[in-house]
mmCIF file of C-alpha atoms in Angstrom:
data_model
loop_
_atom_site.group_PDB
_atom_site.id
_atom_site.type_symbol
_atom_site.label_atom_id
_atom_site.label_comp_id
_atom_site.label_asym_id
_atom_site.label_seq_id
_atom_site.Cartn_x
_atom_site.Cartn_y
_atom_site.Cartn_z
ATOM 1 C CA UNK R 19 -67.269 -75.763 -199.973
ATOM 2 C CA UNK R 20 -65.868 -78.330 -196.967
ATOM 3 C CA UNK R 21 -66.980 -77.628 -194.122
ATOM 4 C CA UNK R 22 -64.693 -78.527 -191.792
ATOM 5 C CA UNK R 23 -65.514 -76.916 -188.775
ATOM 6 C CA UNK R 24 -68.967 -75.571 -189.203
ATOM 7 C CA UNK R 25 -67.974 -72.886 -186.574
ATOM 8 C CA UNK R 26 -65.193 -71.869 -188.636
ATOM 9 C CA UNK R 27 -63.451 -68.310 -188.676
ATOM 10 C CA UNK R 28 -61.732 -68.903 -191.747
ATOM 11 C CA UNK R 29 -62.069 -70.167 -195.520
ATOM 12 C CA UNK R 30 -59.075 -71.708 -196.889
ATOM 13 C CA UNK R 31 -58.852 -71.076 -200.773
ATOM 14 C CA UNK R 32 -57.200 -73.777 -202.908
ATOM 15 C CA UNK R 33 -56.525 -74.220 -206.436
ATOM 16 C CA UNK R 34 -55.543 -76.994 -208.615
ATOM 17 C CA UNK R 35 -55.767 -77.197 -212.265
ATOM 18 C CA UNK R 36 -58.435 -74.382 -212.589
ATOM 19 C CA UNK R 37 -60.546 -76.396 -210.114
ATOM 20 C CA UNK R 38 -60.971 -74.285 -206.855
ATOM 21 C CA UNK R 39 -61.689 -76.206 -203.380
ATOM 22 C CA UNK R 40 -62.958 -74.053 -199.911
ATOM 23 C CA UNK R 41 -62.345 -75.494 -196.736
ATOM 24 C CA UNK R 42 -63.977 -73.657 -193.736
ATOM 25 C CA UNK R 43 -61.749 -74.254 -190.840
ATOM 26 C CA UNK R 44 -61.057 -73.119 -186.926
ATOM 27 C CA UNK R 45 -57.831 -70.645 -186.984
ATOM 28 C CA UNK R 46 -57.778 -71.478 -183.548
ATOM 29 C CA UNK R 47 -57.349 -75.270 -184.224
ATOM 30 C CA UNK R 48 -54.821 -74.634 -186.946
ATOM 31 C CA UNK R 49 -52.660 -72.322 -184.490
ATOM 32 C CA UNK R 50 -52.938 -75.202 -182.134
ATOM 33 C CA UNK R 51 -51.433 -77.417 -184.519
ATOM 34 C CA UNK R 52 -48.947 -75.292 -186.296
ATOM 35 C CA UNK R 53 -46.426 -72.112 -185.437
ATOM 36 C CA UNK R 54 -47.293 -71.289 -189.269
ATOM 37 C CA UNK R 55 -50.845 -71.011 -188.858
ATOM 38 C CA UNK R 56 -49.877 -69.121 -185.188
ATOM 39 C CA UNK R 57 -47.803 -66.488 -187.046
ATOM 40 C CA UNK R 58 -50.191 -66.477 -189.820
ATOM 41 C CA UNK R 59 -53.385 -65.812 -187.792
ATOM 42 C CA UNK R 60 -52.124 -63.714 -184.785
ATOM 43 C CA UNK R 61 -53.206 -60.807 -186.350
ATOM 44 C CA UNK R 62 -50.265 -59.019 -187.544
ATOM 45 C CA UNK R 63 -50.900 -60.588 -191.097
ATOM 46 C CA UNK R 64 -53.518 -59.653 -193.679
ATOM 47 C CA UNK R 65 -54.985 -63.262 -192.949
ATOM 48 C CA UNK R 66 -55.392 -62.591 -188.951
ATOM 49 C CA UNK R 67 -57.265 -59.854 -189.890
ATOM 50 C CA UNK R 68 -60.893 -59.838 -189.555
ATOM 51 C CA UNK R 69 -61.737 -63.816 -188.624
ATOM 52 C CA UNK R 70 -65.212 -64.188 -188.065
ATOM 53 C CA UNK R 71 -67.843 -67.087 -187.779
ATOM 54 C CA UNK R 72 -70.400 -64.809 -189.674
ATOM 55 C CA UNK R 73 -68.313 -63.828 -192.478
ATOM 56 C CA UNK R 74 -65.141 -65.836 -192.604
ATOM 57 C CA UNK R 75 -62.335 -64.082 -194.476
ATOM 58 C CA UNK R 76 -60.702 -66.280 -197.546
ATOM 59 C CA UNK R 77 -57.269 -67.178 -197.247
ATOM 60 C CA UNK R 78 -55.680 -68.413 -200.545
ATOM 61 C CA UNK R 79 -53.061 -71.365 -200.428
ATOM 62 C CA UNK R 80 -52.145 -71.330 -204.383
ATOM 63 C CA UNK R 81 -48.999 -73.616 -203.831
ATOM 64 C CA UNK R 82 -50.698 -76.373 -201.525
ATOM 65 C CA UNK R 83 -52.548 -79.299 -202.712
ATOM 66 C CA UNK R 84 -56.404 -79.196 -202.182
ATOM 67 C CA UNK R 85 -56.810 -83.372 -201.397
ATOM 68 C CA UNK R 86 -53.832 -83.094 -198.649
ATOM 69 C CA UNK R 87 -54.841 -79.490 -196.900
ATOM 70 C CA UNK R 88 -58.216 -80.767 -196.541
ATOM 71 C CA UNK R 89 -56.220 -84.373 -195.092
ATOM 72 C CA UNK R 90 -54.020 -81.869 -192.973
ATOM 73 C CA UNK R 91 -57.575 -79.897 -191.691
ATOM 74 C CA UNK R 92 -59.236 -83.319 -190.711
ATOM 75 C CA UNK R 93 -56.898 -84.431 -188.677
ATOM 76 C CA UNK R 94 -55.991 -81.049 -186.621
ATOM 77 C CA UNK R 95 -60.026 -80.637 -186.456
ATOM 78 C CA UNK R 96 -59.975 -84.623 -185.050
ATOM 79 C CA UNK R 97 -62.280 -85.584 -187.850
ATOM 80 C CA UNK R 98 -60.932 -89.408 -187.485
ATOM 81 C CA UNK R 99 -63.770 -90.882 -189.962
ATOM 82 C CA UNK R 100 -62.912 -88.229 -192.994
ATOM 83 C CA UNK R 101 -59.020 -89.395 -192.701
ATOM 84 C CA UNK R 102 -58.295 -91.953 -195.428
ATOM 85 C CA UNK R 103 -56.633 -94.712 -194.001
ATOM 86 C CA UNK R 104 -53.658 -95.325 -196.796
ATOM 87 C CA UNK R 105 -51.862 -92.635 -198.877
ATOM 88 C CA UNK R 106 -49.459 -93.686 -201.830
ATOM 89 C CA UNK R 107 -45.951 -93.221 -201.073
ATOM 90 C CA UNK R 108 -46.015 -90.321 -203.351
ATOM 91 C CA UNK R 109 -48.927 -88.711 -201.773
ATOM 92 C CA UNK R 110 -47.442 -89.419 -198.487
ATOM 93 C CA UNK R 111 -44.332 -87.691 -199.282
ATOM 94 C CA UNK R 112 -46.269 -85.121 -200.820
ATOM 95 C CA UNK R 113 -47.953 -84.859 -197.161
ATOM 96 C CA UNK R 114 -44.472 -85.069 -195.333
ATOM 97 C CA UNK R 115 -43.683 -81.961 -197.400
ATOM 98 C CA UNK R 116 -46.928 -80.100 -196.825
ATOM 99 C CA UNK R 117 -46.687 -81.050 -192.705
ATOM 100 C CA UNK R 118 -42.490 -80.069 -192.653
ATOM 101 C CA UNK R 119 -43.897 -76.532 -194.566
ATOM 102 C CA UNK R 120 -46.518 -75.753 -191.979
ATOM 103 C CA UNK R 121 -44.663 -77.023 -188.996
ATOM 104 C CA UNK R 122 -47.121 -79.305 -187.949
ATOM 105 C CA UNK R 123 -45.296 -82.690 -188.183
ATOM 106 C CA UNK R 124 -46.027 -83.209 -184.339
ATOM 107 C CA UNK R 125 -50.293 -83.002 -185.059
ATOM 108 C CA UNK R 126 -50.006 -85.722 -187.351
ATOM 109 C CA UNK R 127 -47.220 -87.613 -186.138
ATOM 110 C CA UNK R 128 -49.410 -90.520 -185.233
ATOM 111 C CA UNK R 129 -51.266 -91.049 -188.353
ATOM 112 C CA UNK R 130 -47.865 -90.942 -190.453
ATOM 113 C CA UNK R 131 -46.880 -93.323 -188.071
ATOM 114 C CA UNK R 132 -49.627 -95.554 -189.115
ATOM 115 C CA UNK R 133 -49.303 -94.661 -192.892
ATOM 116 C CA UNK R 134 -45.831 -96.188 -193.236
ATOM 117 C CA UNK R 135 -45.782 -99.165 -191.294
ATOM 118 C CA UNK R 136 -47.612 -100.992 -194.693
ATOM 119 C CA UNK R 137 -45.157 -99.629 -197.200
ATOM 120 C CA UNK R 138 -42.168 -100.212 -194.739
ATOM 121 C CA UNK R 139 -42.427 -104.003 -194.774
ATOM 122 C CA UNK R 140 -42.380 -103.849 -198.740
ATOM 123 C CA UNK R 141 -38.752 -102.643 -199.990
ATOM 124 C CA UNK R 142 -39.014 -104.002 -203.156
ATOM 125 C CA UNK R 143 -42.364 -102.028 -204.256
ATOM 126 C CA UNK R 144 -41.625 -98.944 -206.398
ATOM 127 C CA UNK R 145 -40.625 -95.595 -204.737
ATOM 128 C CA UNK R 146 -39.500 -97.204 -201.705
ATOM 129 C CA UNK R 147 -36.647 -94.577 -201.319
ATOM 130 C CA UNK R 148 -39.080 -91.975 -200.939
ATOM 131 C CA UNK R 149 -40.027 -93.663 -197.418
ATOM 132 C CA UNK R 150 -36.549 -92.076 -196.557
ATOM 133 C CA UNK R 151 -37.997 -88.293 -197.212
ATOM 134 C CA UNK R 152 -41.124 -88.994 -195.273
ATOM 135 C CA UNK R 153 -39.474 -91.033 -192.161
ATOM 136 C CA UNK R 154 -36.837 -88.286 -191.939
ATOM 137 C CA UNK R 155 -39.023 -84.899 -192.482
ATOM 138 C CA UNK R 156 -42.132 -86.850 -190.024
ATOM 139 C CA UNK R 157 -39.163 -87.521 -187.566
ATOM 140 C CA UNK R 158 -39.736 -91.350 -187.508
ATOM 141 C CA UNK R 159 -36.115 -92.422 -186.537
ATOM 142 C CA UNK R 160 -37.024 -95.895 -186.147
ATOM 143 C CA UNK R 161 -38.737 -96.692 -189.634
ATOM 144 C CA UNK R 162 -36.075 -94.066 -191.018
ATOM 145 C CA UNK R 163 -33.568 -96.610 -189.571
ATOM 146 C CA UNK R 164 -35.548 -99.645 -191.307
ATOM 147 C CA UNK R 165 -36.277 -97.887 -194.613
ATOM 148 C CA UNK R 166 -32.048 -97.326 -195.003
ATOM 149 C CA UNK R 167 -31.243 -100.326 -193.772
ATOM 150 C CA UNK R 168 -33.974 -102.074 -196.250
ATOM 151 C CA UNK R 169 -32.513 -100.084 -199.171
ATOM 152 C CA UNK R 170 -28.789 -100.759 -198.413
ATOM 153 C CA UNK R 171 -29.634 -104.542 -198.256
ATOM 154 C CA UNK R 172 -32.148 -105.190 -200.497
ATOM 155 C CA UNK R 173 -31.580 -102.761 -202.903
ATOM 156 C CA UNK R 174 -28.350 -101.494 -202.880
ATOM 157 C CA UNK R 175 -27.254 -101.522 -206.194
ATOM 158 C CA UNK R 176 -30.770 -99.540 -207.222
ATOM 159 C CA UNK R 177 -31.527 -96.914 -204.680
ATOM 160 C CA UNK R 178 -32.318 -93.701 -206.925
ATOM 161 C CA UNK R 179 -31.664 -90.699 -204.870
ATOM 162 C CA UNK R 180 -34.049 -88.303 -206.728
ATOM 163 C CA UNK R 181 -36.798 -90.861 -206.111
ATOM 164 C CA UNK R 182 -35.928 -90.685 -202.603
ATOM 165 C CA UNK R 183 -35.403 -86.699 -202.489
ATOM 166 C CA UNK R 184 -39.361 -86.850 -204.094
ATOM 167 C CA UNK R 185 -37.793 -84.104 -206.496
ATOM 168 C CA UNK R 186 -37.068 -81.617 -203.235
ATOM 169 C CA UNK R 187 -33.647 -80.944 -201.383
ATOM 170 C CA UNK R 188 -34.646 -81.514 -198.219
ATOM 171 C CA UNK R 189 -32.728 -84.702 -197.398
ATOM 172 C CA UNK R 190 -28.788 -83.876 -196.602
ATOM 173 C CA UNK R 191 -26.730 -84.761 -199.309
ATOM 174 C CA UNK R 192 -24.663 -87.382 -197.202
ATOM 175 C CA UNK R 193 -27.986 -89.303 -196.530
ATOM 176 C CA UNK R 194 -28.015 -90.382 -200.156
#
């Protein structure tokens, strides 16, 4: 168990490859960062019933990556010293998808804006196309422009739409 908030009132339970991670978090903090968490914890759903610092209920999030969810929680709980300084483009794409899923792009915006700067300047690196998805989902118009401009200018002959979409169909087809 990781106490993202030692006074947390809910335990997020994440499972990956039969390994379980539990994150003690503040439902209030998550509701401020995400309308999805706000709906989840407002009391109308089972997840929002019986929130308590004494015996925090467990909320299972079986589809979410434990490392990336912990990163999201560290950001929303303002635990800067626990946030990675760099993410691979693949992890950054997965993180952007997670943030889009929970509608918390605004809460992580400064971190993602910082993380994309380094790979943005390296258009020849593998998976550069993923920056199209990342900047699109994270509402980074200037970075989106830069990424697409570099792809068209520097790699027009070898753009892989499947790499850009990262296995999802978030991007409008006309972008690819």
